[in-house]
XYZ file of C-alpha atoms in Angstrom:
133
model
C 89.172 -9.906 65.917
C 90.498 -8.451 68.822
C 92.313 -11.703 69.069
C 94.268 -10.767 65.752
C 94.422 -7.031 66.613
C 98.389 -7.860 67.820
C 99.110 -9.883 64.700
C 97.408 -6.597 62.317
C 99.539 -4.523 64.064
C 103.049 -6.173 63.593
C 102.079 -6.385 60.225
C 101.122 -2.886 59.718
C 97.869 -4.081 58.320
C 94.716 -1.698 59.025
C 91.621 -3.412 60.026
C 89.633 -0.672 58.231
C 91.210 -2.256 54.932
C 90.873 -6.055 55.799
C 87.666 -5.720 57.819
C 85.500 -7.890 55.525
C 88.205 -10.589 55.025
C 88.757 -10.827 58.629
C 85.228 -12.901 58.801
C 87.294 -15.903 56.875
C 90.479 -16.249 59.649
C 90.428 -18.947 62.114
C 92.664 -20.324 64.609
C 93.915 -23.099 62.686
C 95.353 -20.888 59.800
C 96.287 -18.038 62.098
C 98.294 -20.064 64.360
C 99.645 -22.330 61.550
C 100.537 -20.277 58.241
C 103.357 -17.894 58.315
C 101.574 -16.432 55.212
C 98.413 -15.709 56.458
C 98.704 -11.880 57.112
C 100.848 -10.980 53.993
C 98.055 -12.768 52.065
C 95.387 -11.046 53.795
C 96.850 -7.549 52.886
C 97.432 -8.672 48.755
C 94.486 -11.078 48.088
C 90.551 -9.797 47.055
C 87.935 -11.061 49.145
C 87.410 -14.151 47.450
C 90.948 -15.217 46.562
C 91.476 -14.830 50.654
C 88.595 -16.768 51.108
C 89.407 -19.710 48.935
C 93.474 -19.474 50.356
C 92.062 -19.699 54.136
C 89.936 -22.871 53.150
C 92.638 -24.463 51.327
C 95.042 -23.637 53.965
C 92.732 -25.257 56.625
C 92.468 -28.403 54.709
C 95.907 -28.441 54.483
C 96.792 -27.921 57.894
C 93.976 -30.833 59.155
C 95.330 -32.977 56.887
C 92.598 -33.137 54.444
C 94.595 -32.481 51.431
C 98.225 -32.891 51.094
C 101.062 -30.030 50.435
C 101.490 -31.843 47.076
C 97.969 -30.674 46.510
C 96.536 -34.448 45.680
C 93.128 -33.005 46.185
C 93.410 -29.489 44.369
C 90.354 -28.145 45.329
C 87.430 -28.366 48.306
C 83.971 -29.102 46.382
C 80.931 -27.361 47.456
C 77.712 -29.600 47.552
C 74.185 -27.833 47.313
C 71.180 -28.914 45.913
C 68.854 -27.179 43.284
C 65.263 -28.291 42.832
C 65.665 -32.129 42.451
C 69.605 -31.997 41.499
C 72.780 -32.746 43.346
C 75.422 -29.977 42.613
C 79.022 -30.890 43.068
C 80.982 -27.675 42.419
C 78.371 -26.008 40.374
C 77.696 -29.217 38.109
C 74.846 -31.268 37.906
C 75.271 -34.949 38.864
C 73.516 -36.996 36.004
C 71.288 -39.785 37.039
C 70.654 -38.585 40.814
C 67.014 -37.482 41.220
C 66.418 -36.157 44.738
C 62.921 -36.547 44.612
C 63.594 -39.957 43.846
C 65.833 -40.645 46.613
C 63.019 -39.548 48.998
C 60.199 -41.554 47.742
C 62.876 -44.985 47.797
C 63.781 -43.911 51.496
C 60.555 -43.626 52.535
C 59.906 -47.258 51.019
C 62.982 -48.605 53.270
C 65.342 -48.765 50.528
C 68.821 -48.043 50.250
C 70.990 -46.410 47.934
C 74.065 -48.035 46.061
C 76.456 -46.211 44.021
C 78.234 -47.810 40.769
C 80.110 -45.800 38.786
C 80.310 -46.029 35.292
C 81.812 -43.927 32.192
C 80.143 -40.613 31.331
C 78.321 -41.905 28.539
C 74.350 -42.175 29.074
C 73.938 -45.653 26.918
C 76.401 -47.478 29.120
C 74.835 -45.807 32.334
C 71.209 -47.065 30.765
C 72.271 -50.508 30.041
C 74.367 -50.699 33.415
C 71.297 -49.751 35.333
C 68.978 -52.021 33.376
C 71.027 -55.334 33.905
C 71.682 -54.486 37.811
C 67.646 -54.008 38.010
C 67.283 -57.057 35.995
C 69.875 -58.806 38.457
C 68.000 -57.559 41.531
C 64.580 -58.679 40.130
C 65.463 -62.499 39.985
C 66.761 -63.028 43.395
């Protein structure tokens, strides 16, 4: 925080008012984003956290200025489910993944329409095809 003290003083921002938000500031955004300090004063804690995360991604080239990827997704697990941005991915059971990896198998991912019947039909076809070999 000491390295940003001068920028805080120049922008008339009191550290006591933004102390919690300062944990999200990183050198990439501090150096390359001229709006950072006004956003620090104006945005809520959560909004500022998202702003810094998005700006970091833009500056590092992960997403473009035109927001071609509008959101950075969070991946995490709950039980045997894989969740992306809080939504469970249907058809993925991490316990099954662990068993198959232990057997020396490798996962392949096929994308199909979000229709349970079509997904099961495709799964049966693939399994049948693999058994024929």
